mmCIF file of C-alpha atoms in Angstrom:
data_model
loop_
_atom_site.group_PDB
_atom_site.id
_atom_site.type_symbol
_atom_site.label_atom_id
_atom_site.label_comp_id
_atom_site.label_asym_id
_atom_site.label_seq_id
_atom_site.Cartn_x
_atom_site.Cartn_y
_atom_site.Cartn_z
ATOM 1 C CA MET A 22 -47.286 -14.841 39.929
ATOM 2 C CA GLU A 23 -45.906 -12.632 37.154
ATOM 3 C CA GLU A 24 -44.496 -14.319 34.088
ATOM 4 C CA PHE A 25 -40.944 -13.562 33.125
ATOM 5 C CA GLN A 26 -40.609 -11.143 30.477
ATOM 6 C CA GLY A 27 -37.597 -11.634 28.251
ATOM 7 C CA PRO A 28 -35.928 -8.803 26.170
ATOM 8 C CA GLU A 29 -38.229 -7.566 23.339
ATOM 9 C CA PRO A 30 -37.319 -8.579 19.795
ATOM 10 C CA GLY A 31 -37.606 -5.101 18.627
ATOM 11 C CA ARG A 32 -34.705 -4.058 20.991
ATOM 12 C CA HIS A 33 -32.753 -6.790 19.977
ATOM 13 C CA ASN A 34 -32.885 -6.122 16.301
ATOM 14 C CA THR A 35 -32.210 -2.340 16.973
ATOM 15 C CA SER A 36 -29.178 -3.273 18.959
ATOM 16 C CA LYS A 37 -27.580 -5.255 16.341
ATOM 17 C CA ILE A 38 -28.531 -2.619 13.704
ATOM 18 C CA ARG A 39 -26.734 0.018 15.639
ATOM 19 C CA SER A 40 -23.768 -2.226 16.281
ATOM 20 C CA LEU A 41 -23.338 -3.035 12.518
ATOM 21 C CA GLU A 42 -23.782 0.884 11.866
ATOM 22 C CA LEU A 43 -21.105 1.675 14.346
ATOM 23 C CA LYS A 44 -18.792 -0.904 13.123
ATOM 24 C CA GLN A 45 -19.295 0.431 9.387
ATOM 25 C CA ARG A 46 -18.778 3.903 10.421
ATOM 26 C CA LYS A 47 -15.369 2.696 12.073
ATOM 27 C CA TRP A 48 -14.507 1.013 8.911
ATOM 28 C CA TRP A 49 -15.145 4.131 6.627
ATOM 29 C CA ILE A 50 -13.076 6.241 9.033
ATOM 30 C CA SER A 51 -10.434 3.656 8.937
ATOM 31 C CA VAL A 52 -10.550 3.415 5.050
ATOM 32 C CA PHE A 53 -10.246 7.090 4.558
ATOM 33 C CA PHE A 54 -7.636 7.533 7.104
ATOM 34 C CA CYS A 55 -5.351 4.953 5.199
ATOM 35 C CA SER A 56 -6.030 6.728 2.143
ATOM 36 C CA PHE A 57 -4.910 9.701 3.480
ATOM 37 C CA LEU A 58 -1.673 8.127 4.692
ATOM 38 C CA ILE A 59 -1.131 6.599 0.924
ATOM 39 C CA LEU A 60 -1.500 10.246 -0.368
ATOM 40 C CA THR A 61 0.553 11.769 2.219
ATOM 41 C CA GLY A 62 3.457 9.007 2.086
ATOM 42 C CA ASP A 63 3.345 9.205 -1.756
ATOM 43 C CA SER A 64 3.773 13.051 -1.688
ATOM 44 C CA LEU A 65 6.565 13.072 0.646
ATOM 45 C CA VAL A 66 8.518 10.340 -1.136
ATOM 46 C CA MET A 67 8.275 11.828 -4.441
ATOM 47 C CA LEU A 68 9.333 15.241 -3.204
ATOM 48 C CA LEU A 69 12.067 13.966 -1.298
ATOM 49 C CA LEU A 70 13.408 11.601 -4.038
ATOM 50 C CA ASN A 71 13.186 14.755 -6.440
ATOM 51 C CA PHE A 72 15.317 16.563 -3.911
ATOM 52 C CA TYR A 73 17.806 13.799 -3.583
ATOM 53 C CA TYR A 74 18.464 13.139 -7.043
ATOM 54 C CA VAL A 75 18.745 17.135 -8.117
ATOM 55 C CA GLN A 76 20.956 17.815 -5.176
ATOM 56 C CA ASN A 77 23.138 14.967 -5.705
ATOM 57 C CA ASN A 78 23.892 15.853 -9.359
ATOM 58 C CA ARG A 79 23.173 12.611 -10.781
ATOM 59 C CA SER A 80 22.437 13.891 -14.412
ATOM 60 C CA GLU A 81 25.813 15.413 -14.330
ATOM 61 C CA ASN A 82 27.855 12.312 -13.770
ATOM 62 C CA ASP A 83 28.787 9.772 -15.973
ATOM 63 C CA GLN A 84 26.172 6.956 -16.900
ATOM 64 C CA ASP A 85 27.940 4.448 -14.401
ATOM 65 C CA GLN A 86 27.290 6.702 -11.389
ATOM 66 C CA GLN A 87 23.595 7.329 -12.633
ATOM 67 C CA TYR A 88 22.456 3.793 -11.705
ATOM 68 C CA ARG A 89 24.361 3.300 -8.614
ATOM 69 C CA GLY A 90 23.053 3.761 -5.094
ATOM 70 C CA THR A 91 19.901 1.388 -5.698
ATOM 71 C CA TRP A 92 20.647 -0.906 -2.788
ATOM 72 C CA THR A 93 20.793 2.436 -0.476
ATOM 73 C CA GLN A 94 17.322 3.301 -1.873
ATOM 74 C CA ALA A 95 16.016 -0.172 -1.114
ATOM 75 C CA LEU A 96 17.257 -0.040 2.316
ATOM 76 C CA ILE A 97 15.901 3.209 2.983
ATOM 77 C CA GLN A 98 12.322 2.209 1.928
ATOM 78 C CA ASN A 99 12.260 -0.689 4.709
ATOM 79 C CA VAL A 100 14.742 0.579 7.416
ATOM 80 C CA ALA A 101 12.606 2.960 9.509
ATOM 81 C CA PHE A 102 10.062 0.200 10.674
ATOM 82 C CA PRO A 103 11.397 0.403 14.359
ATOM 83 C CA ILE A 104 9.248 3.772 14.794
ATOM 84 C CA LEU A 105 6.169 1.369 14.623
ATOM 85 C CA ILE A 106 7.253 -0.997 17.398
ATOM 86 C CA PRO A 107 5.899 1.592 20.265
ATOM 87 C CA LEU A 108 2.652 1.924 18.456
ATOM 88 C CA PHE A 109 2.315 -1.477 18.171
ATOM 89 C CA PHE A 110 2.496 -2.017 22.034
ATOM 90 C CA ILE A 111 0.409 1.101 22.705
ATOM 91 C CA LEU A 112 -2.566 -0.134 20.631
ATOM 92 C CA PRO A 113 -5.000 -2.240 22.681
ATOM 93 C CA LYS A 114 -4.825 -6.104 22.410
ATOM 94 C CA PRO A 115 -7.772 -8.105 21.012
ATOM 95 C CA GLU A 116 -9.297 -10.493 23.300
ATOM 96 C CA PRO A 117 -7.639 -14.203 22.339
ATOM 97 C CA VAL A 118 -9.890 -17.017 21.392
ATOM 98 C CA SER A 119 -9.338 -20.380 23.123
ATOM 99 C CA ASP A 120 -10.021 -22.608 20.142
ATOM 100 C CA GLN A 121 -8.987 -26.095 20.243
ATOM 101 C CA THR A 122 -8.488 -26.428 16.446
ATOM 102 C CA ASN A 123 -5.920 -23.529 16.792
ATOM 103 C CA THR A 124 -4.136 -25.015 19.851
ATOM 104 C CA ARG A 125 -3.894 -28.168 18.036
ATOM 105 C CA HIS A 126 -2.574 -26.755 14.805
ATOM 106 C CA PRO A 127 -0.619 -23.825 15.762
ATOM 107 C CA PRO A 128 0.054 -21.273 12.687
ATOM 108 C CA PHE A 129 3.320 -20.277 13.905
ATOM 109 C CA LEU A 130 5.411 -21.847 11.232
ATOM 110 C CA ARG A 131 2.885 -20.661 8.423
ATOM 111 C CA VAL A 132 3.220 -16.902 10.020
ATOM 112 C CA ILE A 133 7.056 -17.219 9.788
ATOM 113 C CA LEU A 134 6.870 -18.564 5.948
ATOM 114 C CA LEU A 135 4.623 -15.732 5.423
ATOM 115 C CA TYR A 136 6.829 -12.842 6.638
ATOM 116 C CA LEU A 137 9.929 -14.468 5.220
ATOM 117 C CA SER A 138 8.354 -14.828 1.498
ATOM 118 C CA LEU A 139 6.812 -11.359 1.786
ATOM 119 C CA GLY A 140 10.295 -9.977 3.127
ATOM 120 C CA VAL A 141 12.115 -11.347 0.006
ATOM 121 C CA LEU A 142 9.302 -9.968 -2.361
ATOM 122 C CA VAL A 143 9.513 -6.638 -0.738
ATOM 123 C CA SER A 144 13.445 -6.527 -0.874
ATOM 124 C CA VAL A 145 13.069 -7.497 -4.448
ATOM 125 C CA TYR A 146 10.650 -4.941 -5.644
ATOM 126 C CA SER A 147 12.500 -2.096 -3.598
ATOM 127 C CA LYS A 148 15.690 -2.907 -5.326
ATOM 128 C CA LEU A 149 14.462 -3.085 -8.920
ATOM 129 C CA TYR A 150 12.072 -0.322 -8.377
ATOM 130 C CA ALA A 151 14.774 2.100 -7.587
ATOM 131 C CA LEU A 152 16.832 0.696 -10.514
ATOM 132 C CA ALA A 153 13.710 0.778 -12.655
ATOM 133 C CA ARG A 154 13.070 4.453 -11.821
ATOM 134 C CA LEU A 155 16.476 5.499 -13.019
ATOM 135 C CA TYR A 156 16.235 3.282 -16.514
ATOM 136 C CA VAL A 157 12.631 4.063 -17.562
ATOM 137 C CA GLY A 158 11.248 6.823 -15.566
ATOM 138 C CA TRP A 159 8.121 6.551 -13.341
ATOM 139 C CA GLY A 160 4.979 6.553 -15.625
ATOM 140 C CA VAL A 161 5.118 3.179 -17.127
ATOM 141 C CA LEU A 162 5.881 1.347 -13.881
ATOM 142 C CA VAL A 163 2.558 2.129 -11.875
ATOM 143 C CA SER A 164 0.577 1.268 -15.119
ATOM 144 C CA ALA A 165 1.902 -2.168 -15.624
ATOM 145 C CA GLN A 166 1.656 -2.666 -11.945
ATOM 146 C CA LEU A 167 -2.074 -2.047 -11.680
ATOM 147 C CA ILE A 168 -2.530 -4.573 -14.544
ATOM 148 C CA LEU A 169 -0.756 -7.237 -12.762
ATOM 149 C CA THR A 170 -2.491 -6.679 -9.554
ATOM 150 C CA SER A 171 -5.947 -6.957 -11.037
ATOM 151 C CA LEU A 172 -4.908 -10.340 -12.294
ATOM 152 C CA PHE A 173 -3.331 -11.715 -9.186
ATOM 153 C CA SER A 174 -6.446 -10.320 -7.319
ATOM 154 C CA ALA A 175 -8.539 -12.382 -9.728
ATOM 155 C CA PHE A 176 -6.731 -15.747 -9.513
ATOM 156 C CA ILE A 177 -5.109 -15.526 -6.008
ATOM 157 C CA ASN A 178 -7.667 -13.639 -4.033
ATOM 158 C CA ARG A 179 -10.890 -14.807 -6.110
ATOM 159 C CA LEU A 180 -12.005 -11.145 -6.447
ATOM 160 C CA LYS A 181 -15.186 -10.734 -8.089
ATOM 161 C CA PHE A 182 -15.062 -7.949 -10.699
ATOM 162 C CA ASN A 183 -17.864 -5.800 -11.342
ATOM 163 C CA ARG A 184 -18.654 -2.895 -13.699
ATOM 164 C CA TRP A 185 -17.915 -0.494 -11.019
ATOM 165 C CA ILE A 186 -14.416 -1.712 -10.389
ATOM 166 C CA ILE A 187 -13.714 -2.399 -13.949
ATOM 167 C CA ILE A 188 -14.796 1.293 -14.702
ATOM 168 C CA SER A 189 -12.324 2.464 -11.868
ATOM 169 C CA ILE A 190 -9.275 0.548 -13.181
ATOM 170 C CA LEU A 191 -9.915 2.049 -16.548
ATOM 171 C CA PHE A 192 -10.245 5.615 -15.173
ATOM 172 C CA THR A 193 -7.050 5.243 -13.027
ATOM 173 C CA LEU A 194 -4.988 3.788 -15.772
ATOM 174 C CA ALA A 195 -6.047 6.859 -17.999
ATOM 175 C CA ALA A 196 -5.279 9.156 -15.346
ATOM 176 C CA ASP A 197 -1.956 7.689 -14.892
ATOM 177 C CA PHE A 198 -0.887 7.453 -18.675
ATOM 178 C CA PHE A 199 -1.650 11.269 -19.046
ATOM 179 C CA CYS A 200 -0.055 12.413 -15.890
ATOM 180 C CA ALA A 201 2.957 10.437 -14.246
ATOM 181 C CA PRO A 202 4.820 12.334 -11.561
ATOM 182 C CA ALA A 203 8.226 14.110 -13.083
ATOM 183 C CA PHE A 204 11.375 12.334 -11.737
ATOM 184 C CA SER A 205 14.688 14.292 -11.691
ATOM 185 C CA GLY A 206 16.352 10.670 -11.789
ATOM 186 C CA THR A 207 15.023 10.081 -15.221
ATOM 187 C CA PRO A 208 17.632 9.128 -17.833
ATOM 188 C CA THR A 209 18.569 11.781 -20.481
ATOM 189 C CA GLU A 210 17.505 11.531 -23.843
ATOM 190 C CA ASP A 211 21.048 10.868 -25.291
ATOM 191 C CA GLU A 212 20.921 7.385 -23.326
ATOM 192 C CA SER A 213 19.804 5.346 -26.549
ATOM 193 C CA TYR A 214 20.164 2.103 -24.405
ATOM 194 C CA THR A 215 17.383 3.151 -21.978
ATOM 195 C CA TYR A 216 14.656 1.637 -23.404
ATOM 196 C CA GLY A 217 16.326 -1.522 -24.475
ATOM 197 C CA ILE A 218 15.586 -5.195 -23.248
ATOM 198 C CA LYS A 219 17.606 -4.709 -20.000
ATOM 199 C CA ALA A 220 15.269 -1.746 -19.235
ATOM 200 C CA TRP A 221 12.139 -3.657 -19.933
ATOM 201 C CA LEU A 222 13.163 -6.611 -17.778
ATOM 202 C CA ILE A 223 13.784 -4.269 -14.886
ATOM 203 C CA LEU A 224 10.455 -2.925 -15.492
ATOM 204 C CA ILE A 225 8.528 -6.050 -15.477
ATOM 205 C CA PHE A 226 10.074 -7.972 -12.653
ATOM 206 C CA PRO A 227 9.611 -5.263 -9.836
ATOM 207 C CA THR A 228 5.888 -4.577 -10.901
ATOM 208 C CA LEU A 229 5.578 -8.587 -10.995
ATOM 209 C CA ALA A 230 6.924 -8.745 -7.314
ATOM 210 C CA PHE A 231 4.865 -5.710 -5.913
ATOM 211 C CA SER A 232 1.613 -7.018 -7.277
ATOM 212 C CA LEU A 233 2.221 -10.365 -6.242
ATOM 213 C CA SER A 234 3.191 -9.149 -2.707
ATOM 214 C CA LEU A 235 -0.303 -7.238 -2.417
ATOM 215 C CA SER A 236 -2.164 -10.494 -3.312
ATOM 216 C CA LEU A 237 -0.257 -12.604 -0.944
ATOM 217 C CA THR A 238 -0.540 -9.999 2.013
ATOM 218 C CA GLN A 239 -4.197 -9.996 1.611
ATOM 219 C CA LEU A 240 -4.250 -13.630 1.536
ATOM 220 C CA GLY A 241 -1.777 -13.615 4.655
ATOM 221 C CA PHE A 242 -4.339 -11.337 6.580
ATOM 222 C CA GLU A 243 -7.368 -13.684 5.806
ATOM 223 C CA LYS A 244 -5.839 -17.068 5.942
ATOM 224 C CA VAL A 245 -3.121 -16.797 8.434
ATOM 225 C CA LEU A 246 -3.356 -13.891 10.901
ATOM 226 C CA ALA A 247 -6.906 -13.771 11.069
ATOM 227 C CA LYS A 248 -6.815 -17.362 12.128
ATOM 228 C CA THR A 249 -4.249 -17.047 14.760
ATOM 229 C CA LYS A 250 -5.179 -17.459 18.589
ATOM 230 C CA ARG A 251 -4.237 -14.126 19.568
ATOM 231 C CA TYR A 252 -6.219 -12.439 16.955
ATOM 232 C CA GLY A 253 -9.394 -14.444 17.284
ATOM 233 C CA ASN A 254 -11.175 -15.950 14.075
ATOM 234 C CA ASN A 255 -11.637 -13.555 11.151
ATOM 235 C CA LYS A 256 -10.899 -10.529 13.027
ATOM 236 C CA LYS A 257 -9.400 -7.397 11.278
ATOM 237 C CA VAL A 258 -7.564 -5.117 13.763
ATOM 238 C CA PHE A 259 -4.979 -2.412 12.788
ATOM 239 C CA ARG A 260 -2.470 -4.074 15.301
ATOM 240 C CA MET A 261 -2.312 -6.817 12.261
ATOM 241 C CA VAL A 262 -1.072 -3.983 9.801
ATOM 242 C CA LEU A 263 1.795 -2.894 12.216
ATOM 243 C CA GLU A 264 2.770 -6.575 13.051
ATOM 244 C CA MET A 265 2.990 -7.420 9.081
ATOM 245 C CA GLN A 266 4.865 -4.283 8.495
ATOM 246 C CA ILE A 267 7.275 -4.780 11.134
ATOM 247 C CA PHE A 268 8.264 -8.307 10.691
ATOM 248 C CA VAL A 269 8.199 -7.931 6.839
ATOM 249 C CA SER A 270 10.464 -4.758 6.793
ATOM 250 C CA PHE A 271 12.824 -6.568 9.276
ATOM 251 C CA VAL A 272 13.219 -9.284 6.758
ATOM 252 C CA ALA A 273 13.562 -6.737 3.633
ATOM 253 C CA THR A 274 16.114 -4.694 5.668
ATOM 254 C CA LEU A 275 18.267 -7.756 6.375
ATOM 255 C CA ILE A 276 18.089 -8.573 2.751
ATOM 256 C CA CYS A 277 19.049 -4.994 1.449
ATOM 257 C CA LEU A 278 21.835 -4.787 4.126
ATOM 258 C CA VAL A 279 23.466 -7.800 2.784
ATOM 259 C CA GLY A 280 23.119 -6.555 -0.590
ATOM 260 C CA MET A 281 24.539 -3.290 -0.137
ATOM 261 C CA PHE A 282 27.575 -4.594 1.625
ATOM 262 C CA ALA A 283 28.108 -7.465 -1.032
ATOM 263 C CA SER A 284 27.935 -5.053 -3.710
ATOM 264 C CA GLY A 285 30.379 -2.574 -2.013
ATOM 265 C CA GLU A 286 27.775 0.126 -2.489
ATOM 266 C CA PHE A 287 28.612 1.231 1.389
ATOM 267 C CA LYS A 288 31.528 2.629 0.054
ATOM 268 C CA GLU A 289 29.842 5.187 -2.099
ATOM 269 C CA LEU A 290 27.855 6.692 0.720
ATOM 270 C CA LYS A 291 30.821 8.967 1.913
ATOM 271 C CA GLY A 292 30.908 10.287 -1.831
ATOM 272 C CA ASP A 293 27.162 10.736 -2.065
ATOM 273 C CA SER A 294 27.131 12.971 1.020
ATOM 274 C CA GLU A 295 30.034 15.044 -0.246
ATOM 275 C CA ARG A 296 28.697 15.574 -3.694
ATOM 276 C CA PHE A 297 25.421 16.631 -2.189
ATOM 277 C CA LYS A 298 24.777 20.425 -2.860
ATOM 278 C CA LYS A 299 23.199 21.087 0.289
ATOM 279 C CA GLY A 300 25.811 19.605 2.272
ATOM 280 C CA ARG A 301 26.118 16.426 4.632
ATOM 281 C CA THR A 302 23.242 17.701 6.977
ATOM 282 C CA TYR A 303 20.696 17.927 4.360
ATOM 283 C CA TYR A 304 21.955 14.614 2.762
ATOM 284 C CA SER A 305 21.479 12.942 5.973
ATOM 285 C CA LEU A 306 17.935 14.645 6.563
ATOM 286 C CA SER A 307 16.858 13.532 3.140
ATOM 287 C CA LEU A 308 17.337 10.121 3.780
ATOM 288 C CA VAL A 309 15.639 10.080 7.054
ATOM 289 C CA GLY A 310 12.814 11.979 5.570
ATOM 290 C CA LEU A 311 12.537 9.324 2.967
ATOM 291 C CA ALA A 312 12.465 6.318 5.424
ATOM 292 C CA LEU A 313 9.883 7.763 7.535
ATOM 293 C CA SER A 314 7.748 8.658 4.287
ATOM 294 C CA TRP A 315 7.975 5.055 2.994
ATOM 295 C CA GLN A 316 6.675 3.789 6.333
ATOM 296 C CA VAL A 317 3.984 5.993 6.267
ATOM 297 C CA TRP A 318 3.034 5.017 2.586
ATOM 298 C CA SER A 319 3.507 1.074 3.481
ATOM 299 C CA VAL A 320 1.194 1.637 6.659
ATOM 300 C CA GLY A 321 -1.523 3.213 4.413
ATOM 301 C CA VAL A 322 -1.203 0.483 1.786
ATOM 302 C CA LEU A 323 -1.311 -2.530 4.116
ATOM 303 C CA GLY A 324 -4.188 -0.833 5.886
ATOM 304 C CA LEU A 325 -6.157 -0.976 2.707
ATOM 305 C CA VAL A 326 -5.331 -4.340 1.988
ATOM 306 C CA LEU A 327 -6.414 -5.420 5.200
ATOM 307 C CA LEU A 328 -9.696 -3.387 5.176
ATOM 308 C CA VAL A 329 -10.716 -3.730 1.491
ATOM 309 C CA SER A 330 -8.189 -5.701 -0.943
ATOM 310 C CA GLY A 331 -4.725 -5.201 -2.615
ATOM 311 C CA LEU A 332 -6.524 -3.971 -5.755
ATOM 312 C CA PHE A 333 -8.213 -1.139 -3.949
ATOM 313 C CA ALA A 334 -4.702 -0.263 -2.316
ATOM 314 C CA ASP A 335 -3.149 -0.128 -5.565
ATOM 315 C CA VAL A 336 -5.824 1.927 -7.059
ATOM 316 C CA VAL A 337 -5.686 4.599 -4.292
ATOM 317 C CA HIS A 338 -1.785 4.603 -4.751
ATOM 318 C CA MET A 339 -2.105 5.351 -8.492
ATOM 319 C CA CYS A 340 -4.787 7.520 -8.054
ATOM 320 C CA ALA A 341 -2.517 9.823 -5.806
ATOM 321 C CA SER A 342 -0.189 10.240 -8.889
ATOM 322 C CA PRO A 343 -1.931 13.314 -10.477
ATOM 323 C CA VAL A 344 -1.753 15.053 -7.083
ATOM 324 C CA VAL A 345 1.895 14.032 -6.380
ATOM 325 C CA SER A 346 2.797 15.212 -9.917
ATOM 326 C CA LEU A 347 1.201 18.687 -9.140
ATOM 327 C CA LEU A 348 2.999 19.103 -6.018
ATOM 328 C CA VAL A 349 6.367 17.972 -7.675
ATOM 329 C CA VAL A 350 5.945 20.663 -10.314
ATOM 330 C CA LEU A 351 5.240 23.295 -7.994
ATOM 331 C CA ALA A 352 8.302 22.490 -5.950
ATOM 332 C CA PHE A 353 10.823 21.918 -8.690
ATOM 333 C CA ASP A 354 11.568 23.866 -11.843
ATOM 334 C CA PHE A 355 11.205 21.064 -14.588
ATOM 335 C CA LYS A 356 11.502 22.113 -18.067
ATOM 336 C CA ASP A 357 8.906 21.649 -20.681
ATOM 337 C CA ASP A 358 6.341 21.133 -18.048
ATOM 338 C CA ASP A 359 3.073 22.795 -18.666
ATOM 339 C CA GLY A 360 2.157 23.267 -14.789
ATOM 340 C CA PHE A 361 -1.786 22.969 -14.551
ATOM 341 C CA GLY A 362 -2.465 22.226 -18.186
ATOM 342 C CA TRP A 363 -5.241 20.234 -19.685
ATOM 343 C CA GLN A 364 -3.348 16.904 -19.164
ATOM 344 C CA ARG A 365 -2.929 17.428 -15.504
ATOM 345 C CA ARG A 366 -6.730 18.561 -15.173
ATOM 346 C CA GLY A 367 -7.911 15.651 -16.981
ATOM 347 C CA ALA A 368 -5.427 13.175 -14.779
ATOM 348 C CA LEU A 369 -7.257 14.859 -11.734
ATOM 349 C CA LEU A 370 -10.555 14.478 -13.041
ATOM 350 C CA GLY A 371 -9.808 10.657 -13.937
ATOM 351 C CA SER A 372 -8.394 9.998 -10.339
ATOM 352 C CA VAL A 373 -11.543 11.489 -8.763
ATOM 353 C CA LEU A 374 -13.933 9.527 -10.986
ATOM 354 C CA ALA A 375 -11.867 6.466 -10.481
ATOM 355 C CA LEU A 376 -12.227 6.586 -6.445
ATOM 356 C CA ALA A 377 -15.624 7.852 -6.849
ATOM 357 C CA CYS A 378 -16.644 4.411 -8.934
ATOM 358 C CA TYR A 379 -14.863 2.192 -6.332
ATOM 359 C CA PHE A 380 -16.120 4.002 -3.273
ATOM 360 C CA TYR A 381 -19.801 3.741 -4.606
ATOM 361 C CA TYR A 382 -19.179 0.185 -5.193
ATOM 362 C CA LEU A 383 -17.947 -0.074 -1.426
ATOM 363 C CA HIS A 384 -21.104 1.899 -0.288
ATOM 364 C CA LYS A 385 -23.223 -0.451 -2.087
ATOM 365 C CA THR A 386 -21.756 -3.384 -0.507
ATOM 366 C CA LYS A 387 -22.013 -1.967 3.049
ATOM 367 C CA LYS A 388 -25.584 -0.806 2.378
ATOM 368 C CA LYS A 389 -26.444 -4.571 1.235
ATOM 369 C CA GLU A 390 -25.005 -5.873 4.365
ATOM 370 C CA MET A 391 -27.169 -3.571 6.417
ATOM 371 C CA ALA A 392 -30.482 -4.397 4.236
ATOM 372 C CA GLU A 393 -29.608 -8.317 4.904
ATOM 373 C CA LEU A 394 -29.205 -7.831 8.569
ATOM 374 C CA ASN A 395 -32.611 -5.712 8.664
ATOM 375 C CA LYS A 396 -34.298 -8.764 6.463
ATOM 376 C CA ARG A 397 -33.008 -11.689 8.754
ATOM 377 C CA GLU A 398 -33.842 -9.919 11.823
ATOM 378 C CA ASN A 399 -37.323 -9.300 10.808
ATOM 379 C CA ASN A 400 -37.835 -12.838 9.776
ATOM 380 C CA ASN A 401 -36.665 -13.886 13.116
ATOM 381 C CA ASN A 402 -39.248 -11.514 14.875
ATOM 382 C CA ASN A 403 -41.842 -12.623 12.588
ATOM 383 C CA ASN A 404 -41.087 -16.519 13.436
ATOM 384 C CA SER A 405 -41.083 -15.663 17.160
ATOM 385 C CA GLU A 406 -44.386 -13.831 17.060
ATOM 386 C CA GLU A 407 -45.974 -17.032 15.259
ATOM 387 C CA ALA A 408 -44.442 -19.459 17.917
#
């Protein structure tokens, strides 16, 4: 009578290695796709914002009018989330895990608190960023933001910094310092109060809120959503990104609507549309385009937060600035801009080096995972042969 032959250890080893290789390949594709969404969203947002403020004659109005409309811009940043709802239901559902620990302690309340807290943070930085861009411009905002994101990632997310991450952050800061996107809503030189205490307070709070939201979002993915019964334990699926974006944007939209009506800013919408040089149709289209572009950007950012970290999402966002800056210069005629000068070329080089350092670190991490799997499987095969 023949003995039963079980599966060969070598085949089992090969199967696991191929499975990990496939997962890593899908992971890399997702990372590059989300990075593309950030670049696309950043570019469209900056182009449409410049178009909006150029056509709205903000620089020719009195300074009281110059700094209005910020609740509207905050609302536009969040209001288009319903376009993600059909995609959320189209994506395949992961198999739920029947775990007794999850049924005894349902995380429903934690999920609600997560969405509420993030929605408040998003509404805060949406409003204050819209105001800060008009007070202090664009360049200083993102530099301070990356520094705060690094600090929050270290203390909240326990991110371990190595030389490649630190070098990437330094290159990113240098690139953004030399080449921030031009912005037509920037205050004029004769507004001497622009860089006073009020402006710097408006600068600090939105960057603080945005950086904190990235770290809390990463924590929410890892400690709340990944532990829920419907997603299984420690699973990272794109459906999480859409769920997070939809519910957080819903909360932020409600807060921005309340702010817009409480401040009376909704009464100014008619005047803005009438003042628009291209007419009401282009005014409406620019706002719709902005709303959709913000959603593209947000999905890309949340995707990188889920796949890698909040710090990496912020690095990619900032490294897009030189490309966005070049597109803005090509699309609009800004005075005193040297086009593709040495500063812009240096910023592009710095962004490429920053991304190369971070991607090299990620490559080493994935390669180490593969080597550890090979080593573990080889040890198991040797033990089975000795037995």
